[in-house]
Short mmCIF file of C-alpha atoms in Angstrom, two decimals:
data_model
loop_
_atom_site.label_atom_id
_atom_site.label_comp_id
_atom_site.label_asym_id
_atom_site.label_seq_id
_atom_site.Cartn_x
_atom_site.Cartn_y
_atom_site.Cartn_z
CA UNK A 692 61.63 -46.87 34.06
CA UNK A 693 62.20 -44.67 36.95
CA UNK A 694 63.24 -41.11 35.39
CA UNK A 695 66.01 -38.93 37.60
CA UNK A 696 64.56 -36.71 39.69
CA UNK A 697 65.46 -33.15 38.80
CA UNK A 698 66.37 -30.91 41.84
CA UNK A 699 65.25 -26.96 40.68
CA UNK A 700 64.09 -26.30 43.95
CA UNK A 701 66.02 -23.71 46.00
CA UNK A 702 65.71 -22.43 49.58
CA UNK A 703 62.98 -19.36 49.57
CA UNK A 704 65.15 -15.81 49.25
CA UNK A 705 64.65 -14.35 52.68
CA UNK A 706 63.64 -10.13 52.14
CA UNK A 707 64.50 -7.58 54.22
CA UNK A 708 62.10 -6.06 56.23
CA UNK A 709 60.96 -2.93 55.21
CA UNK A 710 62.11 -0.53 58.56
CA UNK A 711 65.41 -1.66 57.80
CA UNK A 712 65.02 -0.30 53.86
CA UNK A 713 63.62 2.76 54.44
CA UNK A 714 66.54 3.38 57.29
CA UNK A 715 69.06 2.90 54.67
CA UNK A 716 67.58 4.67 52.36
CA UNK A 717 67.06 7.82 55.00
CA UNK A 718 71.04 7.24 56.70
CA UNK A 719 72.23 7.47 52.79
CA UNK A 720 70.36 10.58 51.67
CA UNK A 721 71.70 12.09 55.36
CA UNK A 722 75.12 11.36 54.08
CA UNK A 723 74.77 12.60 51.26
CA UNK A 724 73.11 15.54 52.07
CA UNK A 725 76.04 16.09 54.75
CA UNK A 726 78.56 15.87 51.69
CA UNK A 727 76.49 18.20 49.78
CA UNK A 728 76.67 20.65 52.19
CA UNK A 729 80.26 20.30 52.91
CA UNK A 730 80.87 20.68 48.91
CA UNK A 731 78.96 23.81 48.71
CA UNK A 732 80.91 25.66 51.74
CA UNK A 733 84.03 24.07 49.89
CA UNK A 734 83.69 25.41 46.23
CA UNK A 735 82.03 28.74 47.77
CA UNK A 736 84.26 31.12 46.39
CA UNK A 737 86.53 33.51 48.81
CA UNK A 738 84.84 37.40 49.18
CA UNK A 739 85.43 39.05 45.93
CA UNK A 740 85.39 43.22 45.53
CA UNK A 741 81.44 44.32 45.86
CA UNK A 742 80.43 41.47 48.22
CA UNK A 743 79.44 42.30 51.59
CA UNK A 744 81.32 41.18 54.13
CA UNK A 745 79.44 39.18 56.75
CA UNK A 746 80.09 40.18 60.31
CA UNK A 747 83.57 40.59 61.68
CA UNK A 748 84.11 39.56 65.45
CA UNK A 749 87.56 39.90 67.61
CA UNK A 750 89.14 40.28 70.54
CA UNK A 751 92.19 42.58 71.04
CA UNK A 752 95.45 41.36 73.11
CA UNK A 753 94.03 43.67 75.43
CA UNK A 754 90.76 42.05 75.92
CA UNK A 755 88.76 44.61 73.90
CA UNK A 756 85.57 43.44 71.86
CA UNK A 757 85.21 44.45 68.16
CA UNK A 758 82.79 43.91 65.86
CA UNK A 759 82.49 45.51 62.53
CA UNK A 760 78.23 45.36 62.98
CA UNK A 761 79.47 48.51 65.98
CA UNK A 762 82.24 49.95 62.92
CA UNK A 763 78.99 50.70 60.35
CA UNK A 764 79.05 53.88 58.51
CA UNK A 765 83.10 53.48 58.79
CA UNK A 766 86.00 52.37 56.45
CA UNK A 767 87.68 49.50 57.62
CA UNK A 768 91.34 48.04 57.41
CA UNK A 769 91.68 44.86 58.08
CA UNK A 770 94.70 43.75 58.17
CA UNK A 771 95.92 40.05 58.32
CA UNK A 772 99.83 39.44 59.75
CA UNK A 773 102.14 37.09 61.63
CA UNK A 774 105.18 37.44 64.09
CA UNK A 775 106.80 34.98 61.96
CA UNK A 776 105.77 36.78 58.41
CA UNK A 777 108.60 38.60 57.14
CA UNK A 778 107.18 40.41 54.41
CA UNK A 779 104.59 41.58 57.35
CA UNK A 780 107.34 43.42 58.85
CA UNK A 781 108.42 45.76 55.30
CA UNK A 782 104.60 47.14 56.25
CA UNK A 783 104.02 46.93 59.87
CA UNK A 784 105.94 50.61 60.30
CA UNK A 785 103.87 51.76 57.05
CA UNK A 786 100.61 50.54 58.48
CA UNK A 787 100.89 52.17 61.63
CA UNK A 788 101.78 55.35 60.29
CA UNK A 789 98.55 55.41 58.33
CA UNK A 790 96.93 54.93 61.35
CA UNK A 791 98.29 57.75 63.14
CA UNK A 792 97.48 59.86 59.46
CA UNK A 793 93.64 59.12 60.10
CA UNK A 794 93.90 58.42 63.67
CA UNK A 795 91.49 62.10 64.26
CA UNK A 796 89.13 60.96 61.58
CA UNK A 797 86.49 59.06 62.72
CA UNK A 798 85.63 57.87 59.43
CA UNK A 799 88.39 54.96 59.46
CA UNK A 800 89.56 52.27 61.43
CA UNK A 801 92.16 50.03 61.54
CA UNK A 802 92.08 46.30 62.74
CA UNK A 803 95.08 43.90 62.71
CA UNK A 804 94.45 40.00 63.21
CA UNK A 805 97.64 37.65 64.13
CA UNK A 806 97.02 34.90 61.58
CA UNK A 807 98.04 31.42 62.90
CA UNK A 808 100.35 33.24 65.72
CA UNK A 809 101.58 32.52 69.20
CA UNK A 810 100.32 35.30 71.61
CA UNK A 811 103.86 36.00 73.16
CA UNK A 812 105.11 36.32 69.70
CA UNK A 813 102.41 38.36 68.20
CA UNK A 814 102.54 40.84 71.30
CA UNK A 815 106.72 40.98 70.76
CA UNK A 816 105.69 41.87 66.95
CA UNK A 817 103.39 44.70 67.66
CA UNK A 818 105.80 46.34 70.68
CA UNK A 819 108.60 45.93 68.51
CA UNK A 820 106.95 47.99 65.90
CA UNK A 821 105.40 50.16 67.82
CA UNK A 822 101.67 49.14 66.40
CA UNK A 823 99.57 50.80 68.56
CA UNK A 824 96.11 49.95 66.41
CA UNK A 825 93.54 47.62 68.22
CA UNK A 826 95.01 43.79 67.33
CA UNK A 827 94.17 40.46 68.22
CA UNK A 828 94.33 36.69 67.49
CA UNK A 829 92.25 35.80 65.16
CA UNK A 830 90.65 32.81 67.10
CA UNK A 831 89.96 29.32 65.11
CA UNK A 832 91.29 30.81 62.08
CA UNK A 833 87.19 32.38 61.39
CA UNK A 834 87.83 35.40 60.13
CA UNK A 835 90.80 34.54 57.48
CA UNK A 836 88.82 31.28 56.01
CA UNK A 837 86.25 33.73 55.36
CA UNK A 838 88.69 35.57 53.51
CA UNK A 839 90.18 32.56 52.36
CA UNK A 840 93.45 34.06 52.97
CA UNK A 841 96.14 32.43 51.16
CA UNK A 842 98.72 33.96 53.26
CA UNK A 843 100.02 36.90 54.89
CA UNK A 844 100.25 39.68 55.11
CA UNK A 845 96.86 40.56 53.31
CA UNK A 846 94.81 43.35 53.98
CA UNK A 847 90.63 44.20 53.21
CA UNK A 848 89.25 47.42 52.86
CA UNK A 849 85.73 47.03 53.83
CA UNK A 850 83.59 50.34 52.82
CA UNK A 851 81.30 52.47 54.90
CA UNK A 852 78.57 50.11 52.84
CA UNK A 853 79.74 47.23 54.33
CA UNK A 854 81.00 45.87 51.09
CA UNK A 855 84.73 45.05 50.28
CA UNK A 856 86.36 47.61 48.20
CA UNK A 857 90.03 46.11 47.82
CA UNK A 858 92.38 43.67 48.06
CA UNK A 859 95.63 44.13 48.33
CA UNK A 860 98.04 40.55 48.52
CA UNK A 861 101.47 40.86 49.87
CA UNK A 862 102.70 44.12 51.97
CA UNK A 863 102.32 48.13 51.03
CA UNK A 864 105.52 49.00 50.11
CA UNK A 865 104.61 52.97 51.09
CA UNK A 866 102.32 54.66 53.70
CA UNK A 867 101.41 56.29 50.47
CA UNK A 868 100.42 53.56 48.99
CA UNK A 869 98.16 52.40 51.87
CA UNK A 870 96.21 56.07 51.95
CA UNK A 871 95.75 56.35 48.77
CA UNK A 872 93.77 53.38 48.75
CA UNK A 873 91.75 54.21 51.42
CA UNK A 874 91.26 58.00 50.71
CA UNK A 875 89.29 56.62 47.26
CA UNK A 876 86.71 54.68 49.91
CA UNK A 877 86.00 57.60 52.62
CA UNK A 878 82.81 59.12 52.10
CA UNK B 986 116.67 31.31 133.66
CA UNK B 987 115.22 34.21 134.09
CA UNK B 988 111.86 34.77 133.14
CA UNK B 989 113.25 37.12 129.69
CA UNK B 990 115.53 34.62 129.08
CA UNK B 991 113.04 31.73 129.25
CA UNK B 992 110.87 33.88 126.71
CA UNK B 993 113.37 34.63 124.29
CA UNK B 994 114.08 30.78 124.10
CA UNK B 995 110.57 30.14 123.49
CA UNK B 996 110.77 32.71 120.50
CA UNK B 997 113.92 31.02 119.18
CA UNK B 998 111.90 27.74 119.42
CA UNK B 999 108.81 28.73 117.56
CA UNK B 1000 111.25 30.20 115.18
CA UNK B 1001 113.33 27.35 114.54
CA UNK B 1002 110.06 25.06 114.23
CA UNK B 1003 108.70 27.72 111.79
CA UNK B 1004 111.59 27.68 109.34
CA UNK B 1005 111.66 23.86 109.41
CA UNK B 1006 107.89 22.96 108.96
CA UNK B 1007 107.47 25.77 106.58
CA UNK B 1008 105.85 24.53 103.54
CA UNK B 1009 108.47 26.00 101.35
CA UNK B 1010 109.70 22.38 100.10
CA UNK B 1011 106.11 21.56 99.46
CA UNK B 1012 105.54 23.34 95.87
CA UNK B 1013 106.63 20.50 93.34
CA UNK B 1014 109.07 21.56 90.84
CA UNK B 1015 107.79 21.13 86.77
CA UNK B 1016 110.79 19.25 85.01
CA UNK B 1017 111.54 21.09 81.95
CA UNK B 1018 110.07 19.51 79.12
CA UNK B 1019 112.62 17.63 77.14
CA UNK B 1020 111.73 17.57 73.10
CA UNK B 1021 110.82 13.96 73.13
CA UNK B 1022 107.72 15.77 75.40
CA UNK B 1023 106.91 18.77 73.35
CA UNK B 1024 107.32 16.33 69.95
CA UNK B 1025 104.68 14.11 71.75
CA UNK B 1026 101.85 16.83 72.16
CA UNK B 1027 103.35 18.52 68.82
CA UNK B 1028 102.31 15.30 66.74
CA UNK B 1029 99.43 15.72 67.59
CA UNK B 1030 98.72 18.77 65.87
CA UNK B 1031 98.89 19.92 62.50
CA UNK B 1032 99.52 23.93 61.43
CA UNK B 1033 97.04 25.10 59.07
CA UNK B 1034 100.29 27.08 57.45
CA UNK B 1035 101.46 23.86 56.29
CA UNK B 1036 98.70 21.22 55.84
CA UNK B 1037 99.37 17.72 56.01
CA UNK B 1038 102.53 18.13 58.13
CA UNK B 1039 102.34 17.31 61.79
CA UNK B 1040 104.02 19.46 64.11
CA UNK B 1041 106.68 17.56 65.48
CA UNK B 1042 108.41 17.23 62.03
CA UNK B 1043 106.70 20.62 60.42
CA UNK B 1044 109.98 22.69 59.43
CA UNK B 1045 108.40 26.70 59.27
CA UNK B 1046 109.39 28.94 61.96
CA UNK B 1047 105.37 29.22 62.48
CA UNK B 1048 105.70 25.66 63.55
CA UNK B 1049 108.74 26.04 65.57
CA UNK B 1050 106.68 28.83 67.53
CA UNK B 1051 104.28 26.89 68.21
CA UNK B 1052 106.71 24.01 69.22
CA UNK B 1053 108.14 27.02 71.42
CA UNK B 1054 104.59 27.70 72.93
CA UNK B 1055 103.98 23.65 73.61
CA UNK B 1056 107.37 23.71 75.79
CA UNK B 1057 105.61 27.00 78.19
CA UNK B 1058 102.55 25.48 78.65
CA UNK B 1059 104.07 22.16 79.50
CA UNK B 1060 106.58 24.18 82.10
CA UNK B 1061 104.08 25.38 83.27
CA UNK B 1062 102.28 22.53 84.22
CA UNK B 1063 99.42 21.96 81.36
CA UNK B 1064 98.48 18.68 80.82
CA UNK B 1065 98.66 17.30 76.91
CA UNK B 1066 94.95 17.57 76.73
CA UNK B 1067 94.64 21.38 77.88
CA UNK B 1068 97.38 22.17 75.64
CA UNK B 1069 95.61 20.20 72.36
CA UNK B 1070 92.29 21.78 73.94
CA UNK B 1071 94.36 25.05 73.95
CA UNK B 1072 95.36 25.09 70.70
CA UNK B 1073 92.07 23.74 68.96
CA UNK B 1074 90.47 26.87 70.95
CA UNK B 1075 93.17 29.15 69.09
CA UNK B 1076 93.21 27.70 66.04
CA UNK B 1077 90.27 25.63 65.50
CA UNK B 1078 89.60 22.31 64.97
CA UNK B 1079 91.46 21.30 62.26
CA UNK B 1080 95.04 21.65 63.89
CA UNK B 1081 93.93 18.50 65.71
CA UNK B 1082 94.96 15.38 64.58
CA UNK B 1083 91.94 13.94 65.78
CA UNK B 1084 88.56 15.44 65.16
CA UNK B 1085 87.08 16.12 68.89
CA UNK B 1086 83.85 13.66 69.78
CA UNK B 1087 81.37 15.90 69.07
CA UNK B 1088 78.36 17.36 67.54
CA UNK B 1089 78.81 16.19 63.63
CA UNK B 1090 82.49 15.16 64.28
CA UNK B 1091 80.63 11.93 65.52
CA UNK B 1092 79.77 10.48 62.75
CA UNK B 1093 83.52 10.46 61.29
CA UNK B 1094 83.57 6.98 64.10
CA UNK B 1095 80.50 6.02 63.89
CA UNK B 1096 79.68 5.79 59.97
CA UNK B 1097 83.00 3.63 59.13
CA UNK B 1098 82.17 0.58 61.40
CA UNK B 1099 78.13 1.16 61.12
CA UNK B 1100 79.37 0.71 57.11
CA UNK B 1101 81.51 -1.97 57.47
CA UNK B 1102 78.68 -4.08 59.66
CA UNK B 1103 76.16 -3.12 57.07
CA UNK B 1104 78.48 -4.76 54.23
CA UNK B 1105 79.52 -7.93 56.24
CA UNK B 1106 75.67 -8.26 56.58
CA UNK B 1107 75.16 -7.42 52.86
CA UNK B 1108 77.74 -9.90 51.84
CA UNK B 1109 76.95 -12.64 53.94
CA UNK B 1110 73.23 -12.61 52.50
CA UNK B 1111 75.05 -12.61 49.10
CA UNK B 1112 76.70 -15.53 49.76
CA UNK B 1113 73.83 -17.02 51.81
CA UNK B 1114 71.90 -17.22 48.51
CA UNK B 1115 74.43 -18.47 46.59
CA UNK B 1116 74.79 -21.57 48.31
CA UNK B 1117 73.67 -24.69 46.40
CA UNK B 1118 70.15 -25.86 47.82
CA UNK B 1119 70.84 -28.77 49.86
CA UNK B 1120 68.40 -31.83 49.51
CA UNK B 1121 65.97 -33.03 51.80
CA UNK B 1122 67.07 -36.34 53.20
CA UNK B 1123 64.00 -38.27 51.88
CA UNK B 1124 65.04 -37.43 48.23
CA UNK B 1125 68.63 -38.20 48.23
CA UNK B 1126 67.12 -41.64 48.37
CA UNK B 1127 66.19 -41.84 44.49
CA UNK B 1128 66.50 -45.23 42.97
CA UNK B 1129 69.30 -44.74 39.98
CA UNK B 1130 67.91 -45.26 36.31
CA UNK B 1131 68.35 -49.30 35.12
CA UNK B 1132 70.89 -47.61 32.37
CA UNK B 1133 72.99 -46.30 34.98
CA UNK B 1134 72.49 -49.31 37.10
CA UNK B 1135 73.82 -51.10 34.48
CA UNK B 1136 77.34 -49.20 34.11
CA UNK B 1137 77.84 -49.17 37.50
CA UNK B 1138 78.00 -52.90 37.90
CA UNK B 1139 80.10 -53.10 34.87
CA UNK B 1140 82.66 -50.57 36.12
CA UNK B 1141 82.90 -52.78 39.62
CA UNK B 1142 82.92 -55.93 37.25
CA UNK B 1143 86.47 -54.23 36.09
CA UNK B 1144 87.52 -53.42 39.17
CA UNK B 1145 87.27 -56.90 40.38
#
């Protein structure tokens, strides 16, 4: 008696050649190295008091260079604003006027830097408050991400060290208030 | 006509033919931009004040300025893309709705269809394996058991 034939036998499983392994292998590690990297600059935390402060580049409304690696040795306020920031505009008058206190001391300078801010607007803003401290835009938003500015105004006092001494969040509500804080940080 | 006279109408002439082939109607006038025009480049663009929101519908008078600045540029004469291009220069990068085709940015339209090629390929081997072996032709040929033989011709028997 003829027995059934069994049928076990399958078509041969057809491997990949290696090239096209070790490519995915490489393009995944790429991606995920890309992520990793992108993570890291993510979670970094914002500039906390004692850090230094990495460079600090701008260009006034009036086409005037700045960089705070030219400003060593010096305090500096930074100050972050908006035409369109209200509570920017209970310090604006404040802020200048500590600028004219230490204007003769060449120990301090003041910066301003229109956050997120049309140029017709932001140049309406500073004649309308007579701010006569070197401001500009601060162009692709580089400066306040590496502040991590949550909003303005906000203002940095960067020491003669080229650390950050203070923060403050919101506006000054005196002139006072704004020399007092930077009278701790002159040397 | 006097000689003067003959002159002075030659004047007049080159005058007249002066005013009228002056290129004064030549400059082409910029129609205002209506909002349906500044809502086209504004959606487009996102305000890092509030994330997420495009332009066109963003309500913050930081949006409305820049709304405001769209309408210039367009009366003045800028073209959608130097206004975007504009505005990325500004404001970086990420007020675009679009990331620009470049450096890194690339691979945000490259990796999703290289991906989606790679798993079509993936899953077509899958499947390509889990096909039931088909027989050779000689062996479909295979003689049934006399059991089975048997049964069959019963089963027609009952049929008939």
């Amino acid at each position: 008696m003829e027995t059934p034939q069994t049928h076990s036998e399958t078509a041969p499983a057809r491997k990949l050649p290696m090239w096209a392994v070790v490519l995915a292998f490489a393009l995944l590690l790429g991606f995920l190295a890309l992520i990793a990297v992108g993570l890291r600059r993510t979670m970094s935390g914002p500039i906390v008091v004692g850090d230094p402060v990495p460079e600090i580049n701008m260009t006034t409304f009036d086409g005037q260079a700045i960089s705070s690696a030219d400003l060593a040795g010096k305090v500096i306020v930074l100050n972050f604003w908006a035409s369109w920031c209200k509570p920017c505009e209970q310090e604006a008058r404040e802020l200048e006027e500590a600028f004219q206190f230490y204007k003769e001391n060449d120990k301090v300078v003041f910066l301003g830097l229109a956050y997120v801010d049309t140029e017709p607007k932001s140049r309406g803003y500073l004649e309308q408050f007579g701010i006569t401290y070197p401001n500009g835009p601060d162009l692709r938003t580089k400066v306040s991400q590496m502040f991590r500015i949550r909003g303005v105004p906000e203002t940095y006092i960067i020491g003669s060290d080229g650390t950050l001494k203070f923060v403050k969040i919101g506006p000054f509500t005196s002139t006072q208030e704004i020399i007092s804080a930077v009278d701790s940080f002159i040397e | 006509m006097t000689k003067y006279s003959a002159a002075r109408f030659a004047l007049l002439f080159v005058v007249l033919a002066g005013i009228l082939l002056s290129p004064v109607g030549v400059f082409a006038q910029v129609p205002t931009p209506s909002d349906d025009d500044v809502n086209r480049v504004a959606k487009q663009l996102y305000c890092p004040v509030c994330e997420n929101i495009p332009l066109d519908v963003c309500p913050t008078q930081a949006c409305q300025e820049w709304r405001d600045l769209i309408r210039l540029k367009l009366s003045e004469g800028w073209s959608d893309e130097q206004i975007r291009q504009y505005f990325a220069q500004q404001y970086g990068d990420r007020v675009l709705s679009e990331p620009p085709r470049s450096g890194l940015n690339w691979l945000v339209y490259v990796l999703p269809p290289v991906i989606i090629l790679a798993g079509a390929v993936l899953v077509a081997r899958v499947l390509q394996s889990m096909r039931k072996p088909v027989l050779p032709a000689a062996k479909v040929d295979v003689p049934l058991a006399e059991d089975d033989l048997k049964r069959v011709e019963e089963e027609l028997r009952k049929v008939d």
